[in-house]
Tab-separated table of C-alpha atoms and ligand atoms in Angstrom:
chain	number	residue	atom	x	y	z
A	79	UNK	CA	82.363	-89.321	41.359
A	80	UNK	CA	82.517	-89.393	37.277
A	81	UNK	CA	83.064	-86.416	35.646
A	82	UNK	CA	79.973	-86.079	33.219
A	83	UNK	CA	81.078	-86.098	29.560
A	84	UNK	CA	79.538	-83.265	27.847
A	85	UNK	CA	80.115	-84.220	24.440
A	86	UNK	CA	81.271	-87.247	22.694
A	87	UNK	CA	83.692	-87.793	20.003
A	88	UNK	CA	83.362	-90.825	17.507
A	89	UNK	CA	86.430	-90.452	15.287
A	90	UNK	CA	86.180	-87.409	13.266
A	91	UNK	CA	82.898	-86.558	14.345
A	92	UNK	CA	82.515	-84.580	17.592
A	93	UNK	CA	78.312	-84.663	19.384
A	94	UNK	CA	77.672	-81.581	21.835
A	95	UNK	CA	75.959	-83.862	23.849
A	96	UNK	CA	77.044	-87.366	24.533
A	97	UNK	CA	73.390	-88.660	23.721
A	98	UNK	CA	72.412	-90.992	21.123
A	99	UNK	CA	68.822	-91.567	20.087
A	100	UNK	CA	68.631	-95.621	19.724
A	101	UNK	CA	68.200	-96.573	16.395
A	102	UNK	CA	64.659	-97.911	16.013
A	103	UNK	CA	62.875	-99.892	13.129
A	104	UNK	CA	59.523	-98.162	12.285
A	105	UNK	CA	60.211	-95.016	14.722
A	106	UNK	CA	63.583	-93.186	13.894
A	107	UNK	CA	62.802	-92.079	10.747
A	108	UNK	CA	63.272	-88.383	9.167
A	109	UNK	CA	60.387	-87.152	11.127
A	110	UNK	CA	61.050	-88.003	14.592
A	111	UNK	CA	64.663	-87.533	14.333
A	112	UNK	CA	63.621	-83.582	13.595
A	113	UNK	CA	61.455	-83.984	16.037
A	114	UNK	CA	64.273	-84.707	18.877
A	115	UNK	CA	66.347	-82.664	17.888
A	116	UNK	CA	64.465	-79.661	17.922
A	117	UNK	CA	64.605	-80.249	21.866
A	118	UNK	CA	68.429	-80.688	22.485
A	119	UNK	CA	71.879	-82.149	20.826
A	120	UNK	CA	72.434	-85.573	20.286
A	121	UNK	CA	72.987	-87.828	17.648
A	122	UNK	CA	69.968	-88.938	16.027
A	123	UNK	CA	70.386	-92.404	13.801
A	124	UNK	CA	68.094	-93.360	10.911
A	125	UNK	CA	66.596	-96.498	11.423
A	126	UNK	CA	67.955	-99.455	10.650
A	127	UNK	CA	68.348	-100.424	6.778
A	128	UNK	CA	70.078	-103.838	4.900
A	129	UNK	CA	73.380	-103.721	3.197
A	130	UNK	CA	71.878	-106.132	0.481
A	131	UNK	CA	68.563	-103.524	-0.150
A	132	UNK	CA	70.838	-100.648	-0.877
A	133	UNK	CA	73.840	-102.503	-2.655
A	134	UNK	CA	70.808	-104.094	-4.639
A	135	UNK	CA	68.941	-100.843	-5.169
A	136	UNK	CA	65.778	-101.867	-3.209
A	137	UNK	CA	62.672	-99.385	-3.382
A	138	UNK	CA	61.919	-99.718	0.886
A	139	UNK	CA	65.313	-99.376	1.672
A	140	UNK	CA	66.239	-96.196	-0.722
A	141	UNK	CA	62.578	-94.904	0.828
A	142	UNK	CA	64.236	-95.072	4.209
A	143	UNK	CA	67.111	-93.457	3.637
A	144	UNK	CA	65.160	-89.806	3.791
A	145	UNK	CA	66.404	-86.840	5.748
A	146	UNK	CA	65.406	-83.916	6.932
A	147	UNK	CA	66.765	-80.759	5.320
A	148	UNK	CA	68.040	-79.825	8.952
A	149	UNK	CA	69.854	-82.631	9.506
A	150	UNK	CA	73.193	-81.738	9.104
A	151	UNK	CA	74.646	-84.796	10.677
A	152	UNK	CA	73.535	-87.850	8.996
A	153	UNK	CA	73.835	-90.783	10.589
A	154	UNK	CA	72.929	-94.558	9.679
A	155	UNK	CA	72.528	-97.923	11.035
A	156	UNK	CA	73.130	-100.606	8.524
A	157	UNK	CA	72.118	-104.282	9.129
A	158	UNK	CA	74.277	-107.190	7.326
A	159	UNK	CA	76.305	-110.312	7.748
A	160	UNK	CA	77.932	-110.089	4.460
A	161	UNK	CA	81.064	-108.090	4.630
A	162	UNK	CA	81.167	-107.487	1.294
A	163	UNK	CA	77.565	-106.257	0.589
A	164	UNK	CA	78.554	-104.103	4.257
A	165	UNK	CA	81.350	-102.331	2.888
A	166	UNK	CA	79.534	-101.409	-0.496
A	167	UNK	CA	76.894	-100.254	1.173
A	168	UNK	CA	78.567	-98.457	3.616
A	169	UNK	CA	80.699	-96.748	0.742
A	170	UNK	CA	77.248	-96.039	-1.058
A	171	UNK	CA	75.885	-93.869	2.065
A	172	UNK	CA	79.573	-92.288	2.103
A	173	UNK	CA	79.376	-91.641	-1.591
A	174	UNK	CA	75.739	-90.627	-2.562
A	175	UNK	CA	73.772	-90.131	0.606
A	176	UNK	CA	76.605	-87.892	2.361
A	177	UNK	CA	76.307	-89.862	5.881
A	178	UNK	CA	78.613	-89.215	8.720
A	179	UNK	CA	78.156	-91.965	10.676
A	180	UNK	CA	77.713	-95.646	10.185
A	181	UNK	CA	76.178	-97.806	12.760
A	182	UNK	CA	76.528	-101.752	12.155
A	183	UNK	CA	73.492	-103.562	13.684
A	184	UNK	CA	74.788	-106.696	16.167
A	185	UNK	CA	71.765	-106.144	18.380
A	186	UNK	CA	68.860	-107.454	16.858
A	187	UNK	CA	67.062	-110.374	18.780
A	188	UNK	CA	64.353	-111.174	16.396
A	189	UNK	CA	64.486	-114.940	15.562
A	190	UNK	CA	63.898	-114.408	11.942
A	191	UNK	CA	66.908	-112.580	12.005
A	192	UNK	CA	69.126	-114.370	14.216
A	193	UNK	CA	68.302	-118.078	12.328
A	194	UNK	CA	70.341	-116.589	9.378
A	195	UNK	CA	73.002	-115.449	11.542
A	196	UNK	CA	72.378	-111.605	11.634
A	197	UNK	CA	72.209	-109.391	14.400
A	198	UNK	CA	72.686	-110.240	18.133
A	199	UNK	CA	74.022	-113.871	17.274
A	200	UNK	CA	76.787	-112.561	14.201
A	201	UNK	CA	79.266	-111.927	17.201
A	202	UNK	CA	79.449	-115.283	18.509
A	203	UNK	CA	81.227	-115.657	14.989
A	204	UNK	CA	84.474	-113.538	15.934
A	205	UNK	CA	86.634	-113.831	12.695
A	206	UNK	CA	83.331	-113.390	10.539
A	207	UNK	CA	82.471	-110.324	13.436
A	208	UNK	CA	85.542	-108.732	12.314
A	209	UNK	CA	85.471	-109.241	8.898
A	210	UNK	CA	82.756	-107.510	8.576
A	211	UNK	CA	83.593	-104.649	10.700
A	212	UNK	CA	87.242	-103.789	8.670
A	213	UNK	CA	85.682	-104.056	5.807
A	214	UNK	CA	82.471	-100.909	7.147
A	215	UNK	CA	85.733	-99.217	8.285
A	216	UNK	CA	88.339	-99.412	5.158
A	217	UNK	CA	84.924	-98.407	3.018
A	218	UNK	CA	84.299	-95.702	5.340
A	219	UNK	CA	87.791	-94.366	6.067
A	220	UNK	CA	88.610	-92.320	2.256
A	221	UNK	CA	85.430	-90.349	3.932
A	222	UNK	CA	86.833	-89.441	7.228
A	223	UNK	CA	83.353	-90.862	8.412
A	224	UNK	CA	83.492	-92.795	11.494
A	225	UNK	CA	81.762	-96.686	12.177
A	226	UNK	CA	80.314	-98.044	15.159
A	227	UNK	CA	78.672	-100.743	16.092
A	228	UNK	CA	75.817	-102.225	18.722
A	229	UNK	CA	75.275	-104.936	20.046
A	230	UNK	CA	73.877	-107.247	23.061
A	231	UNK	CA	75.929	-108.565	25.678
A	232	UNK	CA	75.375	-112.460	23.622
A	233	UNK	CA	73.246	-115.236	22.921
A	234	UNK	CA	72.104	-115.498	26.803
A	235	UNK	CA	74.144	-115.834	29.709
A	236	UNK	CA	76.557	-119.090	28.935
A	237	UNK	CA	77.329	-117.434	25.435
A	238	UNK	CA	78.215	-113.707	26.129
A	239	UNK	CA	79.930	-111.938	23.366
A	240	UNK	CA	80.482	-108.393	24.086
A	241	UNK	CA	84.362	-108.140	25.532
A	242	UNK	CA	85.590	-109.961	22.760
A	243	UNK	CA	83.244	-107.630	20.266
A	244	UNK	CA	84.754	-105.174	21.822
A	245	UNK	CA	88.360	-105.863	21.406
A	246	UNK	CA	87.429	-106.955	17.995
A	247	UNK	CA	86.026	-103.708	17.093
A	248	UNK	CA	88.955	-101.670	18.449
A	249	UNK	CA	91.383	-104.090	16.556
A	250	UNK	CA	89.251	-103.323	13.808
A	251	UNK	CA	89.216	-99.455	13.617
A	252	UNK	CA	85.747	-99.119	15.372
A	253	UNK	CA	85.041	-95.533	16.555
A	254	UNK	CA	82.624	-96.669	19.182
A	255	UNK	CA	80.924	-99.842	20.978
A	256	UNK	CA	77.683	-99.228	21.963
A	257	UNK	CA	76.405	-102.204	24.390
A	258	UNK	CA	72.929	-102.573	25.237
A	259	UNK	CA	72.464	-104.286	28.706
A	260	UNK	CA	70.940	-107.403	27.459
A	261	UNK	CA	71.537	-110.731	26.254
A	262	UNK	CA	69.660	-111.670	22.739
A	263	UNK	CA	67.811	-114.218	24.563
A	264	UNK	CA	66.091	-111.532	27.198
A	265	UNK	CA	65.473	-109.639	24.012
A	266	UNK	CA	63.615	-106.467	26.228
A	267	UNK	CA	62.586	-108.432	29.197
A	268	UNK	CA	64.312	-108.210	32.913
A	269	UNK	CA	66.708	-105.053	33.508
A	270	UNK	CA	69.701	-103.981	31.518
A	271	UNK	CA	72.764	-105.027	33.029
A	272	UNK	CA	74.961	-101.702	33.398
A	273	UNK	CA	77.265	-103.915	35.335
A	274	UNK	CA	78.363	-105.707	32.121
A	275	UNK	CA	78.862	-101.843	30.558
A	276	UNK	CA	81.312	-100.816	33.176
A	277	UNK	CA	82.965	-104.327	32.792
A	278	UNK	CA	83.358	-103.051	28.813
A	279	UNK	CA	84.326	-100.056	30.117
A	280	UNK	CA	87.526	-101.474	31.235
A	281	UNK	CA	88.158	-103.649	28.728
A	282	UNK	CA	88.545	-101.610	25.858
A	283	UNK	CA	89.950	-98.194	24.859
A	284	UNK	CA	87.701	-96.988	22.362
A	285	UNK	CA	84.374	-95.096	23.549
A	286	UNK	CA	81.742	-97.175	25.056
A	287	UNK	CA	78.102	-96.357	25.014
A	288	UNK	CA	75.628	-97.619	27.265
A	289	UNK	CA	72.108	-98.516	26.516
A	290	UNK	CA	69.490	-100.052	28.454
A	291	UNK	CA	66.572	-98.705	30.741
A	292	UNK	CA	67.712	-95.163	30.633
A	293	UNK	CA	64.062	-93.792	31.309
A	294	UNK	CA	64.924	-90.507	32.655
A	295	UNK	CA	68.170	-87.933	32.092
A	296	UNK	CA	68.791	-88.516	35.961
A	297	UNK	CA	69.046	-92.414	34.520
A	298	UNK	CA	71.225	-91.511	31.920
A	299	UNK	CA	73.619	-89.561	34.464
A	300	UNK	CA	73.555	-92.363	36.771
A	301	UNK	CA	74.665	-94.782	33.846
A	302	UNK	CA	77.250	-92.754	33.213
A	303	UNK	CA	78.441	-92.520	36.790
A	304	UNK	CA	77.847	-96.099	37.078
A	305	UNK	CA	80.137	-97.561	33.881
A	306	UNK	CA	82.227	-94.940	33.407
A	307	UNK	CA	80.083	-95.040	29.495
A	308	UNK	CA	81.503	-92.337	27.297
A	309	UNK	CA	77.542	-91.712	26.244
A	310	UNK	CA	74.174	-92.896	26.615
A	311	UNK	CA	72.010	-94.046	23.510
A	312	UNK	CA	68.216	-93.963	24.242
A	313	UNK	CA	65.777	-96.094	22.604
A	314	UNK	CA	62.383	-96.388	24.471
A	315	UNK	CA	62.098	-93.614	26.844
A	316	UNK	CA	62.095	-90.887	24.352
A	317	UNK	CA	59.310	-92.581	23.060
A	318	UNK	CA	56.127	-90.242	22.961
A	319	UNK	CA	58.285	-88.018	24.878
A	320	UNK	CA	60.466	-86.067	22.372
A	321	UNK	CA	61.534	-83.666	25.366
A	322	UNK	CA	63.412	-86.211	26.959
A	323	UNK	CA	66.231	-85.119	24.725
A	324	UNK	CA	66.077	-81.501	26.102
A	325	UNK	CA	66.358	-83.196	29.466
A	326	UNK	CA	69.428	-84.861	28.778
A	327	UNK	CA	70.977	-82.432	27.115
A	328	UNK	CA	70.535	-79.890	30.102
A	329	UNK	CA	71.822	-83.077	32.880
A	330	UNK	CA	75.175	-83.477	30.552
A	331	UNK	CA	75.696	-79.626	30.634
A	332	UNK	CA	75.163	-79.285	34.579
A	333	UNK	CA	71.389	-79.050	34.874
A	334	UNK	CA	68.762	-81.160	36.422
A	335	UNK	CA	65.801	-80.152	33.886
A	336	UNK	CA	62.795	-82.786	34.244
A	337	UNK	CA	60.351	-81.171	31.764
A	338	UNK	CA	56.808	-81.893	32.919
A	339	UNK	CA	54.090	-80.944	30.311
A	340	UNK	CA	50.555	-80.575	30.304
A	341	UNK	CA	48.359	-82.269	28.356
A	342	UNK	CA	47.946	-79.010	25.872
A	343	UNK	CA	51.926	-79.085	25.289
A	344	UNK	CA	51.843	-82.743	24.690
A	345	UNK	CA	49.076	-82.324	21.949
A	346	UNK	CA	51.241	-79.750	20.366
A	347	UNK	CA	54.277	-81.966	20.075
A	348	UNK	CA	51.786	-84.716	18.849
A	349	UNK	CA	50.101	-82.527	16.605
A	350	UNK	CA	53.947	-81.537	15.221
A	351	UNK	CA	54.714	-84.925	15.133
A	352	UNK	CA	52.012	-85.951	12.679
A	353	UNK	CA	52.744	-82.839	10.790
A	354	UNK	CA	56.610	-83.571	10.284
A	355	UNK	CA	55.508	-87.190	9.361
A	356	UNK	CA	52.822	-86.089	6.488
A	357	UNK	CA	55.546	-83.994	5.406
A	358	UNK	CA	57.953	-86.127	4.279
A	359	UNK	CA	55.493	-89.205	3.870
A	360	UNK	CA	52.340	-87.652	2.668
A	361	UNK	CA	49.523	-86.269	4.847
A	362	UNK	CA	47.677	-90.232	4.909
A	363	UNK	CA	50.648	-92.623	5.282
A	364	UNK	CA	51.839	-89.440	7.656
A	365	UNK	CA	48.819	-90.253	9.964
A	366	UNK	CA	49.030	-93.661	9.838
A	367	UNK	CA	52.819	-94.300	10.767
A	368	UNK	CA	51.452	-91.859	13.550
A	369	UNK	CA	48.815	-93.934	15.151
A	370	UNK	CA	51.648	-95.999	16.931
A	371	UNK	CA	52.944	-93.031	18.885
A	372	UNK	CA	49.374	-92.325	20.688
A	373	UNK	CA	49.743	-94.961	23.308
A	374	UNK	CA	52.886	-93.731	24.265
A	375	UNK	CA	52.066	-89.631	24.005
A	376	UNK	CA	49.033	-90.400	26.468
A	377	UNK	CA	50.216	-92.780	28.416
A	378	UNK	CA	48.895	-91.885	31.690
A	379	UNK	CA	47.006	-88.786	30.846
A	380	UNK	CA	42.846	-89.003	30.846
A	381	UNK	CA	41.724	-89.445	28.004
A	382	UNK	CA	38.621	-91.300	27.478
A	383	UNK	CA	38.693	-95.127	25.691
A	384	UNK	CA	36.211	-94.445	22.666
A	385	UNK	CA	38.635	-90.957	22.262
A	386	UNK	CA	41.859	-93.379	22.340
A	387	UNK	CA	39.840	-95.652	20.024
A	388	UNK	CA	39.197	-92.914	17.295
A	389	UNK	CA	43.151	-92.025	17.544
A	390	UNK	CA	44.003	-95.313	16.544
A	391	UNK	CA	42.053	-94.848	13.359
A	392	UNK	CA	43.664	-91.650	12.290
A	393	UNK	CA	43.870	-90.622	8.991
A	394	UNK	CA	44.450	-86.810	8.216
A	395	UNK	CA	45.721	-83.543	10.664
A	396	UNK	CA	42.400	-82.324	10.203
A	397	UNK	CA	40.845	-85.376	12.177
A	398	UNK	CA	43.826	-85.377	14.587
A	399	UNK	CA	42.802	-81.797	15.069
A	400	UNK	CA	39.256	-82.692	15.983
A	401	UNK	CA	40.054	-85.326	18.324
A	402	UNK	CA	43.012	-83.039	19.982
A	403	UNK	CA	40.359	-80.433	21.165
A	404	UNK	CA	38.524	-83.136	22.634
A	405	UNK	CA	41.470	-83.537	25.471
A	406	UNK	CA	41.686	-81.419	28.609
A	407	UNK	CA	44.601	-78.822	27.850
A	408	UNK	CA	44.838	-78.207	31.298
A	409	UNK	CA	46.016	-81.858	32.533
A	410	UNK	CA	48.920	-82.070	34.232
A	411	UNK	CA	51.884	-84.488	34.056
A	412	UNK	CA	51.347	-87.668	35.056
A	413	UNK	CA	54.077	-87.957	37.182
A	414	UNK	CA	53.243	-91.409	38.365
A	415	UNK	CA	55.018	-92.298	34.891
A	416	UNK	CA	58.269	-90.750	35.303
A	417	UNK	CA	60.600	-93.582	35.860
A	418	UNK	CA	58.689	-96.098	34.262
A	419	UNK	CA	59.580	-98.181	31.193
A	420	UNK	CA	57.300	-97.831	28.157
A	421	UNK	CA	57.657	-99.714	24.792
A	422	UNK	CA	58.564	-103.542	24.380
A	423	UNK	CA	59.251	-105.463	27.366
A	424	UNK	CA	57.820	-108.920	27.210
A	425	UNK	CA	58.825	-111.866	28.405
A	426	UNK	CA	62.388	-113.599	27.383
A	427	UNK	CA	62.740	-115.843	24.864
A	428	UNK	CA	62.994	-120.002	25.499
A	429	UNK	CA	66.095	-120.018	23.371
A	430	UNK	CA	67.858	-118.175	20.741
A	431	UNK	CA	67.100	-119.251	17.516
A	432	UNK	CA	70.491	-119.859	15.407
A	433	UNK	CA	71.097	-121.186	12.321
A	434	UNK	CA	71.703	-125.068	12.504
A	435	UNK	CA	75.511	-125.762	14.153
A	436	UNK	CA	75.926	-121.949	14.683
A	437	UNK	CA	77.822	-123.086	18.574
A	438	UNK	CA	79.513	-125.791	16.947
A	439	UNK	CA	82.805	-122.742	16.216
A	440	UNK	CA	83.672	-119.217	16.870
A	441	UNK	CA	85.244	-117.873	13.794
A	442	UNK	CA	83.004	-118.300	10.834
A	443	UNK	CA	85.248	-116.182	8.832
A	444	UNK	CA	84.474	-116.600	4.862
A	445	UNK	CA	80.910	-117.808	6.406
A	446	UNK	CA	78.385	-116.983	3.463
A	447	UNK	CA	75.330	-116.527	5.413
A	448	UNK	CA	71.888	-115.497	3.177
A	449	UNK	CA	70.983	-112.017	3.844
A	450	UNK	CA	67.511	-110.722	2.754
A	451	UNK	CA	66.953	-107.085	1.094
A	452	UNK	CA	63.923	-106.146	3.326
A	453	UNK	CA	64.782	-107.384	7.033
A	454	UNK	CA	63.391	-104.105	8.973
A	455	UNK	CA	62.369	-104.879	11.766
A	456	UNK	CA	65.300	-103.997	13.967
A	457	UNK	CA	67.007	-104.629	17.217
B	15	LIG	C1	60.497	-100.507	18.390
B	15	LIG	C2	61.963	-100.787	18.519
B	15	LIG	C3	62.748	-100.933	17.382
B	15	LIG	C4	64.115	-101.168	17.494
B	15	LIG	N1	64.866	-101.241	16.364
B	15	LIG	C5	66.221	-101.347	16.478
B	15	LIG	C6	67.065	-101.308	15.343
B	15	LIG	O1	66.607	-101.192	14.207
B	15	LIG	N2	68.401	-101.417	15.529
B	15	LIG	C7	68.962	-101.563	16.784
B	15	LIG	O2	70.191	-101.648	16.910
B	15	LIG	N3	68.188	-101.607	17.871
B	15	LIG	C8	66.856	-101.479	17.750
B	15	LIG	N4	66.076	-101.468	18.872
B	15	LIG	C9	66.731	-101.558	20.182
B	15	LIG	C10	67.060	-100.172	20.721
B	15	LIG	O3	67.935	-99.498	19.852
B	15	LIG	C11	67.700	-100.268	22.118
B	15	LIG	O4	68.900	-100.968	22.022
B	15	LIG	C12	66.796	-100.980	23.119
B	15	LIG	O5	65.468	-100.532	23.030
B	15	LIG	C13	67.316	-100.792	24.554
B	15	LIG	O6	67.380	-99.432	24.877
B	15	LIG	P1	66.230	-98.721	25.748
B	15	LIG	O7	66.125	-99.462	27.058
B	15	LIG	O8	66.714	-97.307	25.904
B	15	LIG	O9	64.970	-98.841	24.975
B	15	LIG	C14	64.712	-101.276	18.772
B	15	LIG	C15	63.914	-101.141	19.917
B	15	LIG	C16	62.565	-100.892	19.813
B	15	LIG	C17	61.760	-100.716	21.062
């Protein structure tokens, strides 16, 4: 049997607990970051933001890049295809924003994103793939601050991507390689493959992370036992369930924790939730970036439909406090849900939208592929 990491080191950076919260577009911002790490240590990345928005000064993008006053580690994932606009940016979050990580974003199935070339299908391009990784690291390396990257396992099953990203990314100075179980064209459909992260594993050096259907910390153990992964990142598990990360934390020091709480616990993290978020965004866009997050706090719990309903539409604490005391505090755990997944699944897509002769060559070094200032929505 493994030896369970209890920490992780990415360069010059060294994580008490070899957990990373999944970057996620509309979910890891300031807020929820605070959030999960008030339960346990970890890494906790920013969501995603575009080279080209912060070279090019973009309001969203500088709006995004918000943290906490405890956040001591700052850490970022940065979306681009451009290596130039990469390493600028990547040098501007060094420079002015005092990050110490960089994440690069080779994950992201969405087809708006792919049809330009970005995301999960940049990797099939492997000169362009490491272009744009040397020049994240030789922007990043003056600031002692390490770069990783994510990304898919390829464009579906006859185009896989990941060993050579990986041997790219270690030729390249990479710190990490995290590899989420899934090809671009599953997108979150099917199971992760952990398989295909043990098979990394063995190909490279540098740390691998795995990521995929890591529901519970006796998941994340398993993975680890599994693939031989140097860490776990976490992406929709920890969603409406902030403890999660206390959970982990306690399996990678020794303990099997499964925190269980009642109904009356899970309003309080809700109610914190919505109060970290109206902090940093203001009390109304606070509430309403909450809304999202009530599915997944209840999920399982009773709570009545026209009670759900009037959650939906919340719009100050005050309200959320009204329609809190209308929930039994007394309810236990649904433990029917342990185990489960919870966010996107879906269904996989017909094909992988590329941009026109994308197959047609493997290097697209020098490539100039169009990159847009406001592509949020992720991986
Ligand atoms: C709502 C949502 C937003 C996401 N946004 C990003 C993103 O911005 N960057 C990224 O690399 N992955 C993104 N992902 C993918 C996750 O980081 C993670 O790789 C994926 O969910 C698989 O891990 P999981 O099974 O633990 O959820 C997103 C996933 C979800 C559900």
């Amino acid at each position: 049997m493994t030896t369970l990491p209890d920490s992780l080191t990415l360069g010059s950076l060294r994580v008490d607990t070899p957990v990373v919260l999944a970057p996620m577009a509309g979910i890891t911002n300031a807020a929820y970051r605070r959030l999960c790490a008030e339960q346990g240590a970890g890494l906790y990345v920013c969501e995603m933001i575009t080279s080209r928005g912060l070279v090019e000064g973009d309001e969203t993008t500088r709006k995004m890049l918000v943290f906490d006053e405890l956040e001591t580690v700052r850490s970022v994932q940065l979306y681009g295809t451009d290596p130039v606009y990469i390493g600028k940016a990547v040098e501007i979050l060094c420079a002015d924003f005092g990050v110490a990580h960089v994440d690069l974003n080779f994950g992201c199935p969405v087809p708006k994103v792919t049809r330009k070339g970005g995301g999960g299908a940049l990797p099939w391009k492997r000169g362009l793939l490491a272009e744009v990784l040397e020049h994240a690291v030789a922007a990043a390396t003056p600031y002692d601050v390490p770069v990783t990257m994510k990304t898919r396992k390829g464009l579906d099953d006859d185009h896989l991507t990941y060993l050579d990203a990986g041997r790219i990314a270690q030729e390249s100075g990479v710190a990490a390689i995290a590899l989420h179980g899934r090809t671009v064209q599953q997108a979150y459909s099917g199971e992760a493959d952990w398989d295909a992260i043990a098979a990394l594993v063995d190909h490279v050096d540098i740390p691998v992370l795995g990521n995929g259907d890591i529901w519970e910390a006796a998941d994340a153990v398993r993975m680890v036992e599994q693939t031989g992964a140097a860490g776990v990142v976490v992406g929709r598990g920890c969603l409406g369930r902030p403890w999660l990360f206390r959970d982990l934390a306690a399996a990678f020091h020794g303990e099997d924790v499964a925190t269980l709480p009642t109904l009356g616990e899970v309003k309080a993290m809700m109610r914190r939730h919505a109060e970290l978020l109206s902090e940093h965004m203001g009390e109304e866009r606070g509430c309403k970036e909450f809304r999202k997050h009530i599915t997944w706090y209840l999920k399982g719990f009773p709570a009545g439909g026209e009670l759900r309903h009037q959650l939906a539409l919340v719009d100050s604490l005050v309200t959320l406090d009204d329609l809190l005391a209308g929930l039994d505090d007394d309810a236990p755990f649904p433990e029917r849900e342990l185990g489960t997944p919870r966010g996107r699944q879906g269904a996989p897509r017909k094909r992988v939208v590329l941009p026109d002769g994308w197959l047609d060559d493997t290097d697209g070094r020098g490539s100039h592929l169009h990159e847009d200032v406001d592509e949020t929505t992720g991986g």
